[in-house]
Short mmCIF file of C-alpha atoms and ligand atoms in Angstrom, two decimals:
data_model
loop_
_atom_site.label_atom_id
_atom_site.label_comp_id
_atom_site.label_asym_id
_atom_site.label_seq_id
_atom_site.Cartn_x
_atom_site.Cartn_y
_atom_site.Cartn_z
CA MET A 143 46.32 -33.75 -104.94
CA THR A 144 45.91 -36.16 -107.84
CA ASP A 145 46.69 -33.43 -110.37
CA ARG A 146 50.18 -32.72 -108.98
CA ILE A 147 52.89 -34.03 -111.27
CA PHE A 148 56.44 -35.18 -110.55
CA ASN A 149 58.58 -32.09 -111.06
CA PHE A 150 62.24 -32.86 -111.80
CA SER A 151 63.11 -29.19 -112.31
CA ALA A 152 66.63 -28.07 -111.29
CA GLY A 153 65.22 -25.04 -109.52
CA PRO A 154 62.93 -23.52 -108.53
CA ALA A 155 61.98 -27.02 -107.54
CA THR A 156 59.50 -29.22 -105.71
CA LEU A 157 58.59 -28.13 -102.20
CA PRO A 158 57.19 -30.43 -99.49
CA VAL A 159 53.42 -30.75 -99.95
CA SER A 160 52.84 -30.26 -96.21
CA VAL A 161 54.70 -26.94 -96.40
CA LEU A 162 52.55 -25.78 -99.32
CA GLU A 163 49.43 -26.84 -97.43
CA GLN A 164 50.48 -24.98 -94.31
CA ALA A 165 51.26 -21.86 -96.32
CA GLN A 166 47.86 -22.21 -97.95
CA SER A 167 46.09 -22.51 -94.61
CA GLU A 168 47.94 -19.44 -93.28
CA MET A 169 47.59 -17.38 -96.44
CA LEU A 170 44.76 -15.06 -95.45
CA ASN A 171 45.33 -14.89 -91.72
CA TYR A 172 48.76 -15.82 -90.38
CA ARG A 173 48.24 -17.28 -86.91
CA GLY A 174 45.72 -14.66 -85.80
CA ALA A 175 47.59 -11.67 -87.22
CA GLY A 176 44.61 -10.97 -89.48
CA MET A 177 46.79 -10.70 -92.56
CA SER A 178 49.08 -12.72 -94.79
CA VAL A 179 52.84 -12.84 -94.22
CA MET A 180 53.07 -11.08 -97.60
CA GLU A 181 51.25 -8.06 -96.21
CA MET A 182 53.02 -7.80 -92.89
CA SER A 183 55.63 -5.21 -91.89
CA HIS A 184 59.08 -6.72 -91.65
CA ARG A 185 59.43 -4.76 -88.40
CA SER A 186 56.34 -6.39 -86.86
CA LYS A 187 56.57 -8.78 -83.88
CA ALA A 188 55.05 -11.56 -86.02
CA PHE A 189 57.70 -11.27 -88.72
CA GLU A 190 60.51 -10.87 -86.23
CA SER A 191 59.42 -14.18 -84.77
CA ILE A 192 59.32 -15.78 -88.24
CA ILE A 193 62.88 -14.78 -89.14
CA GLN A 194 64.23 -15.63 -85.69
CA HIS A 195 62.67 -19.09 -85.75
CA ALA A 196 63.90 -19.70 -89.30
CA GLU A 197 67.45 -18.84 -88.23
CA ALA A 198 67.26 -20.90 -85.04
CA ASP A 199 65.97 -23.94 -86.92
CA LEU A 200 68.66 -23.64 -89.60
CA ARG A 201 71.30 -23.33 -86.87
CA SER A 202 69.98 -26.45 -85.21
CA LEU A 203 69.76 -28.43 -88.49
CA LEU A 204 73.35 -27.66 -89.51
CA SER A 205 74.74 -27.33 -85.96
CA ILE A 206 76.05 -23.90 -86.92
CA PRO A 207 78.62 -22.75 -84.34
CA GLU A 208 77.98 -19.50 -82.47
CA ASN A 209 80.84 -17.67 -84.16
CA TYR A 210 78.98 -17.73 -87.49
CA LYS A 211 76.32 -15.28 -88.68
CA VAL A 212 73.33 -16.44 -90.70
CA LEU A 213 72.09 -13.94 -93.29
CA PHE A 214 68.94 -14.03 -95.41
CA LEU A 215 69.74 -11.89 -98.46
CA GLN A 216 68.52 -11.24 -102.00
CA GLY A 217 70.14 -11.27 -105.44
CA GLY A 218 70.50 -15.03 -105.72
CA ALA A 219 73.68 -17.06 -105.54
CA SER A 220 74.81 -15.02 -108.55
CA LEU A 221 75.16 -11.87 -106.46
CA GLN A 222 77.37 -13.85 -104.07
CA PHE A 223 79.77 -14.38 -106.99
CA THR A 224 80.39 -10.62 -106.60
CA MET A 225 79.94 -10.14 -102.87
CA VAL A 226 82.41 -12.85 -101.87
CA PRO A 227 85.43 -11.23 -103.55
CA MET A 228 84.30 -7.71 -102.62
CA ASN A 229 84.12 -8.59 -98.95
CA LEU A 230 86.83 -11.21 -98.49
CA GLN A 231 89.64 -10.02 -100.72
CA SER A 232 90.45 -6.87 -98.83
CA LYS A 233 94.17 -7.22 -98.38
CA GLY A 234 95.02 -7.31 -102.05
CA LYS A 235 95.54 -11.05 -101.86
CA SER A 236 94.51 -13.30 -104.70
CA ALA A 237 91.76 -15.92 -104.42
CA ASP A 238 91.80 -19.56 -105.57
CA TYR A 239 88.91 -21.10 -107.52
CA ILE A 240 88.34 -24.81 -108.03
CA LEU A 241 86.34 -25.13 -111.23
CA THR A 242 84.13 -28.19 -111.57
CA GLY A 243 81.36 -26.78 -113.74
CA SER A 244 79.54 -23.73 -115.15
CA TRP A 245 78.60 -22.25 -111.78
CA GLY A 246 82.17 -22.29 -110.52
CA GLN A 247 83.24 -20.75 -113.82
CA GLY A 248 80.58 -18.07 -113.36
CA ALA A 249 81.84 -17.24 -109.88
CA PHE A 250 85.43 -17.13 -111.19
CA LYS A 251 84.49 -14.78 -114.03
CA GLU A 252 82.84 -12.30 -111.67
CA ALA A 253 85.70 -12.42 -109.16
CA LYS A 254 88.19 -11.72 -111.97
CA LYS A 255 86.52 -8.35 -112.51
CA LEU A 256 87.30 -7.31 -108.96
CA GLY A 257 90.76 -8.54 -108.16
CA SER A 258 93.39 -11.16 -108.68
CA VAL A 259 92.19 -14.76 -108.97
CA ARG A 260 93.81 -18.12 -109.71
CA GLU A 261 92.42 -21.27 -111.21
CA ALA A 262 93.48 -23.87 -108.63
CA ALA A 263 92.02 -26.76 -110.64
CA THR A 264 89.63 -27.35 -113.50
CA THR A 265 88.00 -30.37 -115.06
CA ALA A 266 86.76 -28.47 -118.13
CA VAL A 267 88.76 -30.70 -120.52
CA SER A 268 86.44 -33.64 -119.85
CA ASN A 269 83.31 -31.43 -119.89
CA PHE A 270 83.16 -31.47 -116.09
CA ASN A 271 82.29 -35.15 -115.79
CA ARG A 272 84.56 -35.66 -112.79
CA LEU A 273 86.13 -33.86 -109.83
CA PRO A 274 89.83 -33.08 -109.50
CA SER A 275 91.82 -35.43 -107.27
CA PRO A 276 93.46 -33.76 -104.24
CA ASP A 277 96.86 -33.69 -105.99
CA GLU A 278 95.40 -31.95 -109.03
CA ILE A 279 94.31 -29.02 -106.84
CA LYS A 280 97.18 -26.49 -106.74
CA LEU A 281 96.51 -24.14 -103.88
CA ASP A 282 98.22 -20.89 -102.97
CA SER A 283 98.82 -20.97 -99.21
CA GLY A 284 98.66 -17.16 -99.16
CA ALA A 285 95.26 -16.89 -100.87
CA ALA A 286 92.46 -14.80 -99.35
CA TYR A 287 90.11 -17.79 -99.75
CA VAL A 288 89.48 -20.93 -101.79
CA HIS A 289 86.14 -21.10 -103.60
CA PHE A 290 84.46 -24.31 -104.73
CA THR A 291 80.99 -25.49 -105.75
CA SER A 292 79.92 -28.49 -103.67
CA ASN A 293 77.42 -29.65 -106.28
CA GLU A 294 77.53 -28.58 -109.92
CA THR A 295 73.85 -28.51 -110.81
CA ILE A 296 74.30 -28.68 -114.60
CA PHE A 297 76.85 -31.50 -114.86
CA GLY A 298 75.75 -33.52 -111.83
CA VAL A 299 79.06 -33.81 -109.98
CA GLU A 300 79.16 -33.44 -106.21
CA PHE A 301 81.98 -33.34 -103.67
CA ASP A 302 81.67 -35.98 -100.97
CA GLU A 303 84.17 -34.16 -98.80
CA GLU A 304 85.34 -30.59 -98.86
CA PRO A 305 88.84 -29.92 -100.29
CA ALA A 306 91.51 -29.45 -97.60
CA THR A 307 92.72 -25.84 -97.63
CA GLY A 308 94.75 -25.59 -94.42
CA ASP A 309 94.40 -22.14 -92.89
CA VAL A 310 92.98 -20.53 -96.01
CA PRO A 311 89.24 -19.86 -95.54
CA LEU A 312 87.05 -22.19 -97.56
CA VAL A 313 84.14 -20.57 -99.42
CA CYS A 314 81.43 -22.76 -100.88
CA ASP A 315 78.59 -22.24 -103.32
CA MET A 316 76.26 -24.81 -101.78
CA SER A 317 73.19 -23.73 -103.76
CA SER A 318 72.17 -27.12 -105.06
CA ASP A 319 73.00 -29.42 -102.15
CA PHE A 320 72.43 -27.08 -99.21
CA ILE A 321 70.79 -28.88 -96.24
CA SER A 322 70.64 -32.14 -98.21
CA ARG A 323 73.13 -33.72 -95.77
CA PRO A 324 75.02 -32.82 -92.60
CA VAL A 325 77.99 -30.50 -93.14
CA ALA A 326 80.77 -29.54 -90.72
CA VAL A 327 80.21 -25.78 -90.91
CA SER A 328 83.33 -25.14 -88.82
CA LYS A 329 85.46 -26.22 -91.82
CA TYR A 330 84.14 -23.27 -93.82
CA GLY A 331 84.76 -19.54 -93.80
CA LEU A 332 81.60 -18.86 -95.75
CA ILE A 333 78.76 -20.88 -97.27
CA TYR A 334 76.15 -19.44 -99.62
CA ALA A 335 73.09 -20.87 -101.31
CA GLY A 336 70.17 -19.65 -103.35
CA ALA A 337 67.09 -21.01 -101.59
CA GLN A 338 65.21 -22.28 -104.62
CA LYS A 339 66.38 -25.90 -104.66
CA ASN A 340 66.33 -27.38 -101.17
CA ALA A 341 65.47 -24.51 -98.83
CA GLY A 342 62.42 -22.75 -100.24
CA PRO A 343 61.25 -20.50 -103.06
CA ALA A 344 63.40 -18.19 -105.19
CA GLY A 345 64.03 -14.79 -103.65
CA ALA A 346 66.03 -15.63 -100.55
CA THR A 347 69.76 -16.30 -100.55
CA ILE A 348 71.29 -17.75 -97.42
CA VAL A 349 74.82 -16.84 -96.32
CA ILE A 350 76.61 -18.39 -93.34
CA VAL A 351 79.79 -16.50 -92.54
CA ARG A 352 82.43 -16.80 -89.81
CA ASP A 353 82.69 -13.72 -87.59
CA ASP A 354 86.41 -13.11 -88.01
CA LEU A 355 85.99 -12.71 -91.78
CA LEU A 356 83.60 -9.83 -91.18
CA GLU A 357 86.31 -7.92 -89.35
CA SER A 358 88.38 -7.38 -92.49
CA VAL A 359 85.51 -6.34 -94.78
CA PRO A 360 86.58 -3.08 -96.48
CA ASP A 361 84.96 0.08 -95.13
CA ASN A 362 83.98 1.53 -98.47
CA LEU A 363 81.57 -1.10 -99.77
CA PRO A 364 78.04 -0.17 -100.87
CA ALA A 365 75.77 -0.83 -97.89
CA MET A 366 73.70 -3.49 -99.64
CA LEU A 367 76.82 -5.46 -100.62
CA ASP A 368 78.54 -5.27 -97.25
CA TYR A 369 78.24 -8.46 -95.17
CA ARG A 370 79.22 -6.62 -92.01
CA ASN A 371 76.44 -4.09 -92.46
CA LEU A 372 73.88 -6.76 -93.35
CA ALA A 373 74.92 -8.87 -90.34
CA LYS A 374 74.83 -5.90 -87.97
CA ASN A 375 71.24 -5.27 -89.04
CA GLY A 376 70.13 -8.89 -88.67
CA SER A 377 69.43 -9.22 -92.42
CA MET A 378 67.06 -6.26 -92.15
CA TYR A 379 69.12 -3.32 -93.34
CA ASN A 380 66.35 -3.00 -95.90
CA THR A 381 63.13 -4.97 -96.46
CA PRO A 382 64.13 -8.63 -96.63
CA PRO A 383 62.39 -11.20 -98.87
CA CYS A 384 59.79 -11.79 -96.15
CA TYR A 385 57.57 -14.38 -97.76
CA ALA A 386 60.49 -16.45 -99.07
CA ILE A 387 62.05 -16.43 -95.60
CA TYR A 388 58.73 -17.58 -94.10
CA ILE A 389 58.57 -20.54 -96.52
CA CYS A 390 62.24 -21.40 -95.81
CA GLY A 391 61.30 -21.46 -92.13
CA LEU A 392 58.49 -23.93 -92.83
CA VAL A 393 60.89 -26.10 -94.83
CA PHE A 394 63.43 -26.10 -91.97
CA LYS A 395 60.64 -27.15 -89.56
CA TRP A 396 59.61 -29.90 -91.97
CA LEU A 397 63.20 -31.18 -92.05
CA ILE A 398 63.37 -31.22 -88.26
CA ASP A 399 59.89 -32.52 -87.37
CA ASP A 400 58.79 -34.63 -90.34
CA VAL A 401 62.08 -35.90 -91.79
CA GLY A 402 63.99 -36.12 -88.51
CA GLY A 403 67.10 -34.09 -89.36
CA LEU A 404 69.85 -34.05 -91.95
CA GLU A 405 71.27 -37.54 -91.27
CA LYS A 406 67.86 -38.98 -92.15
CA MET A 407 67.50 -36.64 -95.13
CA HIS A 408 70.89 -37.70 -96.41
CA ALA A 409 70.00 -41.39 -96.09
CA LEU A 410 66.80 -40.83 -98.06
CA ASN A 411 68.63 -38.78 -100.71
CA LYS A 412 71.21 -41.57 -101.09
CA GLU A 413 68.45 -44.13 -101.46
CA LYS A 414 66.62 -42.09 -104.15
CA ALA A 415 69.84 -41.51 -106.12
CA ARG A 416 70.84 -45.18 -105.83
CA ILE A 417 67.54 -46.30 -107.38
CA LEU A 418 68.08 -44.02 -110.36
CA TYR A 419 71.80 -44.72 -110.90
CA ASP A 420 71.12 -48.47 -110.60
CA ALA A 421 68.59 -48.15 -113.40
CA ILE A 422 71.16 -46.34 -115.56
CA ASP A 423 73.91 -48.88 -114.78
CA SER A 424 71.73 -51.92 -115.43
CA SER A 425 70.49 -50.74 -118.84
CA ASP A 426 73.29 -52.43 -120.85
CA GLY A 427 74.60 -49.03 -121.92
CA TYR A 428 71.26 -47.75 -123.22
CA TYR A 429 71.32 -45.02 -120.58
CA ARG A 430 74.76 -43.47 -119.97
CA GLY A 431 75.52 -41.33 -116.93
CA HIS A 432 77.48 -38.12 -117.61
CA ALA A 433 79.39 -38.01 -114.31
CA GLU A 434 82.00 -40.56 -113.35
CA LYS A 435 80.71 -42.95 -110.72
CA ASP A 436 82.80 -41.73 -107.80
CA CYS A 437 81.54 -38.16 -108.03
CA ARG A 438 77.93 -38.63 -108.98
CA SER A 439 75.55 -36.06 -107.55
CA LEU A 440 72.76 -37.15 -105.22
CA MET A 441 70.78 -34.10 -106.33
CA ASN A 442 71.09 -33.85 -110.13
CA VAL A 443 71.28 -37.09 -112.08
CA THR A 444 72.57 -36.39 -115.63
CA PHE A 445 72.35 -39.02 -118.36
CA ARG A 446 72.19 -39.60 -122.10
CA LEU A 447 70.30 -41.93 -124.41
CA PRO A 448 71.69 -43.50 -127.62
CA SER A 449 70.62 -40.52 -129.80
CA GLU A 450 69.28 -37.00 -129.52
CA GLU A 451 66.17 -38.12 -131.33
CA LEU A 452 65.48 -40.71 -128.64
CA GLU A 453 66.21 -38.13 -125.93
CA ASN A 454 63.61 -35.77 -127.39
CA LYS A 455 61.09 -38.59 -127.68
CA PHE A 456 61.80 -39.62 -124.08
CA ILE A 457 61.28 -36.09 -122.77
CA LYS A 458 58.06 -35.64 -124.71
CA GLU A 459 56.56 -38.94 -123.57
CA ALA A 460 57.76 -38.52 -119.99
CA THR A 461 56.16 -35.08 -119.79
CA ALA A 462 52.89 -36.54 -121.06
CA ALA A 463 53.16 -39.20 -118.32
CA GLY A 464 53.47 -36.54 -115.59
CA LEU A 465 57.28 -36.64 -115.30
CA ASP A 466 58.18 -33.02 -115.93
CA GLY A 467 61.39 -30.96 -116.19
CA LEU A 468 63.73 -33.73 -117.37
CA LYS A 469 65.45 -31.90 -120.23
CA GLY A 470 69.16 -31.58 -119.54
CA HIS A 471 71.10 -28.32 -119.81
CA ARG A 472 72.40 -27.69 -123.34
CA SER A 473 76.05 -27.88 -122.22
CA VAL A 474 75.60 -31.56 -121.30
CA GLY A 475 72.62 -32.48 -123.46
CA GLY A 476 70.42 -35.44 -122.68
CA LEU A 477 68.47 -35.60 -119.48
CA ARG A 478 68.74 -34.33 -115.97
CA ALA A 479 66.58 -35.56 -113.11
CA SER A 480 66.82 -33.18 -110.16
CA ILE A 481 65.77 -35.04 -107.05
CA TYR A 482 66.22 -32.58 -104.20
CA ASN A 483 65.11 -33.13 -100.60
CA ALA A 484 61.40 -32.69 -101.20
CA PHE A 485 61.29 -34.83 -104.34
CA PRO A 486 59.44 -38.01 -103.35
CA LYS A 487 60.92 -41.50 -103.69
CA THR A 488 57.72 -42.60 -105.47
CA GLY A 489 58.58 -40.12 -108.26
CA VAL A 490 62.00 -41.70 -108.69
CA GLU A 491 60.42 -45.15 -108.84
CA LYS A 492 57.93 -43.92 -111.41
CA LEU A 493 60.78 -42.53 -113.56
CA VAL A 494 62.68 -45.83 -113.36
CA GLU A 495 59.55 -47.71 -114.43
CA PHE A 496 59.17 -45.30 -117.33
CA MET A 497 62.85 -45.71 -118.31
CA ASN A 498 62.57 -49.49 -118.37
CA GLU A 499 59.40 -49.37 -120.45
CA PHE A 500 60.89 -46.81 -122.86
CA GLN A 501 64.01 -48.91 -123.40
CA LYS A 502 61.91 -52.01 -124.06
CA ASN A 503 59.76 -50.20 -126.63
CA SER A 504 62.46 -48.12 -128.34
CA GLY A 505 65.72 -50.00 -127.75
N1 LIG B 61 75.22 -21.81 -108.19
C1 LIG B 61 74.65 -23.00 -108.41
C2 LIG B 61 75.37 -24.23 -107.99
C3 LIG B 61 73.39 -23.06 -109.01
O1 LIG B 61 72.82 -24.24 -109.23
C4 LIG B 61 72.74 -21.86 -109.38
C5 LIG B 61 71.36 -21.85 -109.99
N2 LIG B 61 70.96 -22.93 -110.68
C6 LIG B 61 73.40 -20.66 -109.15
C7 LIG B 61 74.63 -20.66 -108.54
C8 LIG B 61 72.76 -19.33 -109.53
O2 LIG B 61 71.77 -19.09 -108.62
P1 LIG B 61 70.78 -17.85 -108.70
O3 LIG B 61 69.88 -18.09 -109.84
O4 LIG B 61 70.10 -17.91 -107.36
O5 LIG B 61 71.59 -16.63 -108.86
#
């Protein structure tokens, strides 16, 4: 264990050590099946049980109401940029997009190719360092849906509360704060998330969709892009990402049994983020957060140093000290510390220690 480093990567990201250990212990012979989950038919009893338990545990974690389907798909969150408009924009209506960063822009760009879309709000002018206030969001009450990104991974801005959209279905790209806190699923028409930040490894994409939205899915969609078809087949229209789903299931169990649920996870995530933002705010301006204080992400902490030269030096020395993956995305520059669910508090404390030391020596 001593050779594991602190991995601040934005995704794929740190997984709980106990999950990795369990996967390791079950690698050659999964619970008496005589084979690994990787080698097992997706139609076998053992795998059926794995996917059913994963779904049941996710339902229990998020208190997902019965009138929602849970799908384990492939293609990443990026394929959902396409599937959402294909499936939900059937009646020729337009769709509203709230743009608070690159991922929202990406979703908007894809949706534009398929139908009519509107920009309901954007904070691009200030390089996505804040969220729009409710009165800046101009919604069309006749829209097919409103799309937003609960946490913009690159800029480090996160909604505390979902935008109010009245009767218009709310669609959320929750990729980078999925299951990091309790969410009132009933407020949403559809939630999607790539697994590779909080839920598990890359390869699985989770979609939670309200039943009534499936009823108006167009009949002529390609089978693999049709939510109704994928739901009808219990995510097994074709071979699902079996191993990724198995690991997601172990992560859900870890959240329930070891962490004690999403309220507890949220409290711990708040505590980790507070430690890091406090260090930034108490550095006399040496470290500067990118996001405005009232919309700071608990998952991705973005900050700058006084010069690019110092930023490069910081990253190099931090990596050598076992603090990996801190380089920020080029559209923000500087640093980004991704501290998802499984990222340990001790790693955050170690980073803060390093930051204080670095400032003393280089400031
Ligand atoms: N949305 C958000 C908020 C993301 O952070 C990412 C990945 N970093 C994506 C979408 C794209 O996800 P994927 O690579 O699974 O397509």
